PDB file of N, CA and C in Angstrom:
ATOM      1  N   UNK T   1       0.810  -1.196   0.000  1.00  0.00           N
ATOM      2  CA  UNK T   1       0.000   0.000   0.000  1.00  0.00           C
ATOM      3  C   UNK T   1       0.856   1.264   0.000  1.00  0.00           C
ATOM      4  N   UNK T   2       2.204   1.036   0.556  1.00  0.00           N
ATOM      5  CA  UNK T   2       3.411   2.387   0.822  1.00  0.00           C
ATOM      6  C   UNK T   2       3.448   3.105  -1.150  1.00  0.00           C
ATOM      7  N   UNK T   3       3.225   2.049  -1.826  1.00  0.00           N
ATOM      8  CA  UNK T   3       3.595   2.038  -3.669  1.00  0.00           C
ATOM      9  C   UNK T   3       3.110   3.440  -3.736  1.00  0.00           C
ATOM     10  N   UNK T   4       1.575   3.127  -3.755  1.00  0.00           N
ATOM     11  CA  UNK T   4       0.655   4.273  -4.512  1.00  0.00           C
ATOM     12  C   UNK T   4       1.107   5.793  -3.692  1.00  0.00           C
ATOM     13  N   UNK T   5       1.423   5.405  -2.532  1.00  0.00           N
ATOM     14  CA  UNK T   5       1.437   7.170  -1.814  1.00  0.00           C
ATOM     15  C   UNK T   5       2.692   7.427  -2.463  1.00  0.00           C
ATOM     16  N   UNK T   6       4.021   7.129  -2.369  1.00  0.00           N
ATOM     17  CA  UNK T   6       5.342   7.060  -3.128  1.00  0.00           C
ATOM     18  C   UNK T   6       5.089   7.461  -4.104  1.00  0.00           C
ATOM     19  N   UNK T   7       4.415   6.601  -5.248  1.00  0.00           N
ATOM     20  CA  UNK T   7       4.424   7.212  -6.414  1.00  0.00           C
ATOM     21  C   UNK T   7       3.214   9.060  -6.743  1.00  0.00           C
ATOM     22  N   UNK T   8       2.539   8.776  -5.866  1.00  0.00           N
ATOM     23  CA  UNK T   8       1.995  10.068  -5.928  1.00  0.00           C
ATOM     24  C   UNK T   8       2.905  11.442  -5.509  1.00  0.00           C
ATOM     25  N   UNK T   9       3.721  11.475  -4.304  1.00  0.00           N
ATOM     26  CA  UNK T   9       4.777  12.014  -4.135  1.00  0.00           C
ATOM     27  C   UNK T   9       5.898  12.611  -5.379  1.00  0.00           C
ATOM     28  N   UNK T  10       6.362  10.959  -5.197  1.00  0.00           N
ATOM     29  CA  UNK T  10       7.434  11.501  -6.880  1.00  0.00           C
ATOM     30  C   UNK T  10       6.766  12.265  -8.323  1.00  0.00           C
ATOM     31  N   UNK T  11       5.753  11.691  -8.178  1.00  0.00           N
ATOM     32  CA  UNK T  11       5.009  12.374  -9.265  1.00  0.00           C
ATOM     33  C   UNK T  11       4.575  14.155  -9.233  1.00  0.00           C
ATOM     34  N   UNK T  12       4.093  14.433  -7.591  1.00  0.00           N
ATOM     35  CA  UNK T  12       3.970  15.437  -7.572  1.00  0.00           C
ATOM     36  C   UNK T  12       5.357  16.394  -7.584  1.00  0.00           C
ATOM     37  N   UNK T  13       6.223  15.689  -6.966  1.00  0.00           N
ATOM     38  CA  UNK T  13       7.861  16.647  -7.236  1.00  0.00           C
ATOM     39  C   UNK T  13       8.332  16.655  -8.615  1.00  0.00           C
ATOM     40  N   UNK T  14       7.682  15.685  -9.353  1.00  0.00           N
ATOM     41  CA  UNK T  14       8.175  16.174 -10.521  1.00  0.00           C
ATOM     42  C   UNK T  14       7.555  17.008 -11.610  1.00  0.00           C
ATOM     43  N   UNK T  15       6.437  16.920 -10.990  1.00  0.00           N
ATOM     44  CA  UNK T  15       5.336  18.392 -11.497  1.00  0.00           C
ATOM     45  C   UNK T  15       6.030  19.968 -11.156  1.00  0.00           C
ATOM     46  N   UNK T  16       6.037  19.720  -9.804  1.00  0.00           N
ATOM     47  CA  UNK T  16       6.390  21.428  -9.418  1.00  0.00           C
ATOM     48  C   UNK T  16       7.641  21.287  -9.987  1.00  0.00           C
ATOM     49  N   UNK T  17       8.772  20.590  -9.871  1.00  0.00           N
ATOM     50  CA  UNK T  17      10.122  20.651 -10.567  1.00  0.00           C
ATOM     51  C   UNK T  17      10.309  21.271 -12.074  1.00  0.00           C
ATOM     52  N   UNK T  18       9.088  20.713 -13.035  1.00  0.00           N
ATOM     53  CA  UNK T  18       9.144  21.346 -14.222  1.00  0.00           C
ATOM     54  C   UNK T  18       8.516  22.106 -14.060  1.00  0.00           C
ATOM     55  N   UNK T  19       7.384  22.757 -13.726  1.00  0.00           N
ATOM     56  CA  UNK T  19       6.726  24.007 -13.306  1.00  0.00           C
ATOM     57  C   UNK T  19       7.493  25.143 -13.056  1.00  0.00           C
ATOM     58  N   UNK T  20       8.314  25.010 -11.775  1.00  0.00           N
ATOM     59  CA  UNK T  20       9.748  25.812 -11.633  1.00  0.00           C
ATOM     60  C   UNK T  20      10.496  25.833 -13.054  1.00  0.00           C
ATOM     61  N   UNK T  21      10.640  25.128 -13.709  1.00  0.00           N
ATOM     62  CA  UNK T  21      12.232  25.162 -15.028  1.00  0.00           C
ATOM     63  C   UNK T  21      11.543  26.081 -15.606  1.00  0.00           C
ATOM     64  N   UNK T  22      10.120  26.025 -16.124  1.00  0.00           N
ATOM     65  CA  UNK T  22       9.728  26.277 -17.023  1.00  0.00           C
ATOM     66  C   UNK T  22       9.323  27.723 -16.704  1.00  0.00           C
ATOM     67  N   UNK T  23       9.147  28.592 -15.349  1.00  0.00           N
ATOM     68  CA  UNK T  23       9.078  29.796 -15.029  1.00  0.00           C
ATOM     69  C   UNK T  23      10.228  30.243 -15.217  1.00  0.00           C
ATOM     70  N   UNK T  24      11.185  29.660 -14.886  1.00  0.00           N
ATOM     71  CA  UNK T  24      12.682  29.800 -14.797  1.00  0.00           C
ATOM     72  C   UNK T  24      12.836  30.410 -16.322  1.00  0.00           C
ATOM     73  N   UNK T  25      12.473  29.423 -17.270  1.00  0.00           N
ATOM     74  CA  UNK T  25      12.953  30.364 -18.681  1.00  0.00           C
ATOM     75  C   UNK T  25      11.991  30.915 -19.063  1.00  0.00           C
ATOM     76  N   UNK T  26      10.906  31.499 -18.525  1.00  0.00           N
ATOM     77  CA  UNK T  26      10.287  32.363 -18.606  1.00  0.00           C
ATOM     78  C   UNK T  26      10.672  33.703 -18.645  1.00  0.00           C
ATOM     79  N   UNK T  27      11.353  33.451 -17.622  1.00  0.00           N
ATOM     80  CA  UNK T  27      11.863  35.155 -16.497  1.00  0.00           C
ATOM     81  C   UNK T  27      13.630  35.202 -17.201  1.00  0.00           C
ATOM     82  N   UNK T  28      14.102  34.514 -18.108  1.00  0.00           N
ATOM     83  CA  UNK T  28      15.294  34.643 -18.778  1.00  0.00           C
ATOM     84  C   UNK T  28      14.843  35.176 -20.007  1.00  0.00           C
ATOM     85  N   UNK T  29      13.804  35.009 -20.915  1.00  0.00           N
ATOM     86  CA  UNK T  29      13.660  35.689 -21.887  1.00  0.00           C
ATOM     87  C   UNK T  29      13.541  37.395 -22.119  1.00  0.00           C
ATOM     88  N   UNK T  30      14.697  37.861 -23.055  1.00  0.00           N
ATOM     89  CA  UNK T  30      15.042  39.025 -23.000  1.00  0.00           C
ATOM     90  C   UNK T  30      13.634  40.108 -23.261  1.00  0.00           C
ATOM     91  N   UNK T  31      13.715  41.102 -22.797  1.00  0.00           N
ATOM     92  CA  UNK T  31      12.439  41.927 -23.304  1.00  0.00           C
ATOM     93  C   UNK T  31      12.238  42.500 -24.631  1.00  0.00           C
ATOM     94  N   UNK T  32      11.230  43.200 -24.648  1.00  0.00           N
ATOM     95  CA  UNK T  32      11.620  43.323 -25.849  1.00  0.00           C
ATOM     96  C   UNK T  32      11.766  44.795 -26.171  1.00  0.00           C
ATOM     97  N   UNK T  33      12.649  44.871 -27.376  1.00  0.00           N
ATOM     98  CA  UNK T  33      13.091  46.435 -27.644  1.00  0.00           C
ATOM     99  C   UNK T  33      12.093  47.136 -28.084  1.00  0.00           C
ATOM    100  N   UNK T  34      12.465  48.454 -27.531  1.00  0.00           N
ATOM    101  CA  UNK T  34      11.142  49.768 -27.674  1.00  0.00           C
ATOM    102  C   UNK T  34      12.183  50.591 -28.558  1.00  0.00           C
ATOM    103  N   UNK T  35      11.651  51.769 -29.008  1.00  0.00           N
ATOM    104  CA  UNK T  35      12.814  53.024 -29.586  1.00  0.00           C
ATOM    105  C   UNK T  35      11.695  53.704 -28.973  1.00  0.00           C
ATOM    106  N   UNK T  36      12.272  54.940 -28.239  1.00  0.00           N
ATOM    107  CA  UNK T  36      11.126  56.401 -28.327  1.00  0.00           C
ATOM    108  C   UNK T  36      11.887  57.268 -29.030  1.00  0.00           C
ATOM    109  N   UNK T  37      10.819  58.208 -29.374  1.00  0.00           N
ATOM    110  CA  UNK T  37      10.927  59.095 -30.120  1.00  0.00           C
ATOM    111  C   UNK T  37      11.294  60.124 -28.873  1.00  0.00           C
ATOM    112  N   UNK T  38      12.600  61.241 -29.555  1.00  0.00           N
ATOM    113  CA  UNK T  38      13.384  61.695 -28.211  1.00  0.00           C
ATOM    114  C   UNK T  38      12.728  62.752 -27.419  1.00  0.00           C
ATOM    115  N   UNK T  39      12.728  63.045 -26.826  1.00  0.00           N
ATOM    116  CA  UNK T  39      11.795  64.067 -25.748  1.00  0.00           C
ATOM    117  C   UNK T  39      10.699  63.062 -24.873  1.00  0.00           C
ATOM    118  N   UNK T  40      10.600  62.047 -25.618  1.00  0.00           N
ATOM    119  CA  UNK T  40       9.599  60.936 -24.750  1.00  0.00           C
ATOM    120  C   UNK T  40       9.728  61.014 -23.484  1.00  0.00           C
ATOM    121  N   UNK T  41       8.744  61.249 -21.833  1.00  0.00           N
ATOM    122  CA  UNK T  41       9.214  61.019 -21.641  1.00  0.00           C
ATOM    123  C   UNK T  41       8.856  59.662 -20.798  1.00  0.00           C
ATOM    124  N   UNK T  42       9.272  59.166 -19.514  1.00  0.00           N
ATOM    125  CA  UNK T  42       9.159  57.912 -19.387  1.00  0.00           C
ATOM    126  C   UNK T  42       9.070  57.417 -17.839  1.00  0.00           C
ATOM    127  N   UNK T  43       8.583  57.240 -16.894  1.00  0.00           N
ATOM    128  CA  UNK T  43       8.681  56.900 -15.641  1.00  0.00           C
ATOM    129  C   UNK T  43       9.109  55.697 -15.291  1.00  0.00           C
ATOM    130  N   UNK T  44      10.439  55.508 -14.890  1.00  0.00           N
ATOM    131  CA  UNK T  44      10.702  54.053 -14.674  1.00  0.00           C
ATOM    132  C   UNK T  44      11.260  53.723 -13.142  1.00  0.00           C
ATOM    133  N   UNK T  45      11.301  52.436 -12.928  1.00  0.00           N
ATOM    134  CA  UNK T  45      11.620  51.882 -10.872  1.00  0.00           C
ATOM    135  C   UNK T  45      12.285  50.811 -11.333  1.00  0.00           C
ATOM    136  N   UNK T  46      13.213  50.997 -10.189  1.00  0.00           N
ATOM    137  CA  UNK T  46      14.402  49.877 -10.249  1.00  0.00           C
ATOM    138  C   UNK T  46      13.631  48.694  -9.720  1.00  0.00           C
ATOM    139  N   UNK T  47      14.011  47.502 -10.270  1.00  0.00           N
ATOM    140  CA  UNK T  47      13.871  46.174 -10.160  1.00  0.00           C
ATOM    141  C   UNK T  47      14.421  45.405  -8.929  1.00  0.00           C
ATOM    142  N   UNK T  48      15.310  46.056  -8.491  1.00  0.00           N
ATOM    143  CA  UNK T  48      15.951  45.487  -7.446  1.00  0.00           C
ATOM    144  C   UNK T  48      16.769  46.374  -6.681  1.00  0.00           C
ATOM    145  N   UNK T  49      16.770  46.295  -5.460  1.00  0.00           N
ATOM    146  CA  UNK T  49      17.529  47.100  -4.450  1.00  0.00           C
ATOM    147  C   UNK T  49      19.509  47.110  -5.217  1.00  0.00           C
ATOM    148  N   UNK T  50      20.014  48.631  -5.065  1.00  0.00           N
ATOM    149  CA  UNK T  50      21.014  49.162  -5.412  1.00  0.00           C
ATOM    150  C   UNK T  50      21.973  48.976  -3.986  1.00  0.00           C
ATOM    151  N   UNK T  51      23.235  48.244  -3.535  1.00  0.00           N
ATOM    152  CA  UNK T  51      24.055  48.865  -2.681  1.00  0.00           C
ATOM    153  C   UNK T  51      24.909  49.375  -2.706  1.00  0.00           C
ATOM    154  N   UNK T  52      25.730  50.269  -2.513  1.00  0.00           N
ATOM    155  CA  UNK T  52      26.593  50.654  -2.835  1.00  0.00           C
ATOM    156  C   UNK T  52      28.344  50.231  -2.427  1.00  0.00           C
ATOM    157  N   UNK T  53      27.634  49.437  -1.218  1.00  0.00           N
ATOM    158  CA  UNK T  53      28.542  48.263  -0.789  1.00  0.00           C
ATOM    159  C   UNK T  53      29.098  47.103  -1.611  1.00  0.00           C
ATOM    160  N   UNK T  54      28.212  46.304  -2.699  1.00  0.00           N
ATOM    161  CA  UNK T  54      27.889  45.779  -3.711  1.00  0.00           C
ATOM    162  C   UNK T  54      28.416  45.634  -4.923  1.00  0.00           C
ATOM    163  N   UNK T  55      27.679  47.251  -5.483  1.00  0.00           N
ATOM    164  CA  UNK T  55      27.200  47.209  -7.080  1.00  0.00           C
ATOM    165  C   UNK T  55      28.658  47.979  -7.425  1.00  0.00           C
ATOM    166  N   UNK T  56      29.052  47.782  -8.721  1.00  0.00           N
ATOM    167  CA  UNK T  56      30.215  48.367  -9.102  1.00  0.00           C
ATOM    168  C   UNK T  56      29.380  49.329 -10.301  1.00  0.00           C
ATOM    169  N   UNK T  57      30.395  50.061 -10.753  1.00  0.00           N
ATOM    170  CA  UNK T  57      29.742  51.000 -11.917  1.00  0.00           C
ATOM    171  C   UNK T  57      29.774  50.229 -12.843  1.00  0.00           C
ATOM    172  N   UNK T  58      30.320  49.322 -13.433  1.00  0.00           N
ATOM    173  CA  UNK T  58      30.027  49.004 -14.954  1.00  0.00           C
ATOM    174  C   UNK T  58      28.388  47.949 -14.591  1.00  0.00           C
ATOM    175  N   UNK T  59      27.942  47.351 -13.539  1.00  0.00           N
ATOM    176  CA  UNK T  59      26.645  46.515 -13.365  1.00  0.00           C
ATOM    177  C   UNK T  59      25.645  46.846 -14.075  1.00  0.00           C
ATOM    178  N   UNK T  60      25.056  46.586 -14.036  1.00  0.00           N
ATOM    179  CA  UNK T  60      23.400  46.674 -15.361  1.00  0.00           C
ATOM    180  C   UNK T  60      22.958  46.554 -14.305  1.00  0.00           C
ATOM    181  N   UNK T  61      21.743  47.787 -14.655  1.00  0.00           N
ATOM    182  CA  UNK T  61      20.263  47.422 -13.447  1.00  0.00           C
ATOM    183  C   UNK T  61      19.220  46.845 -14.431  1.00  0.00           C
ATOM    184  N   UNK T  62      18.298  46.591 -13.362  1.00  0.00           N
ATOM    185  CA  UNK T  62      17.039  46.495 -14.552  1.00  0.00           C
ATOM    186  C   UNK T  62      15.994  47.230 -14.012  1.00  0.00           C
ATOM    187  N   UNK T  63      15.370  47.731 -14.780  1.00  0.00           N
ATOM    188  CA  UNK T  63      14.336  48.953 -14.450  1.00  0.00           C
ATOM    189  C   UNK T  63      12.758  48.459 -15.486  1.00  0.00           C
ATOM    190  N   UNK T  64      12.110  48.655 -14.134  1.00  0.00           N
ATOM    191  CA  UNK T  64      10.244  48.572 -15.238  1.00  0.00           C
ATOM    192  C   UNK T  64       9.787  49.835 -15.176  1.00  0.00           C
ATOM    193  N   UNK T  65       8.994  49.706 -16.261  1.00  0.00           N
ATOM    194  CA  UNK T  65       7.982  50.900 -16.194  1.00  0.00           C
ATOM    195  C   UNK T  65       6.832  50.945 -15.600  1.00  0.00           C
ATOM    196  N   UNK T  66       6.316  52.172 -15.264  1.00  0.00           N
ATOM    197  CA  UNK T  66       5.248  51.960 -14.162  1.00  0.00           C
ATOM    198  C   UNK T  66       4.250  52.719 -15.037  1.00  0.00           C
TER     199      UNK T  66
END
């Protein structure tokens, strides 16, 4: 009787496991390019906390628009 609960288990870890991969390359796919026209202008928020302890100058942030 231990079979069926076991296999329901493994089965369910291997659900959320690809569930996870598959958000995973979700959130890797690059965005996509805009051009504005210049004077545009644009309100944008950082993506992630800046330290200055940390971040060096050449780092890339990433910024959304709000």
């Amino acid at each position: 009787m231990k079979l069926p609960k076991l296999t329901a288990v493994v089965t369910a870890f291997f659900a959320i496991s690809i569930s996870a991969t598959l958000h995973s390359q979700e959130a890797r796919t690059p965005p996509k390019k805009v051009v504005l026209a210049e004077g545009t202008e644009v309100t944008l928020r950082m993506a992630q906390d800046i330290s200055s302890g940390a971040a060096r100058p050449s780092d890339p942030i990433e910024l959304t628009c709000q």
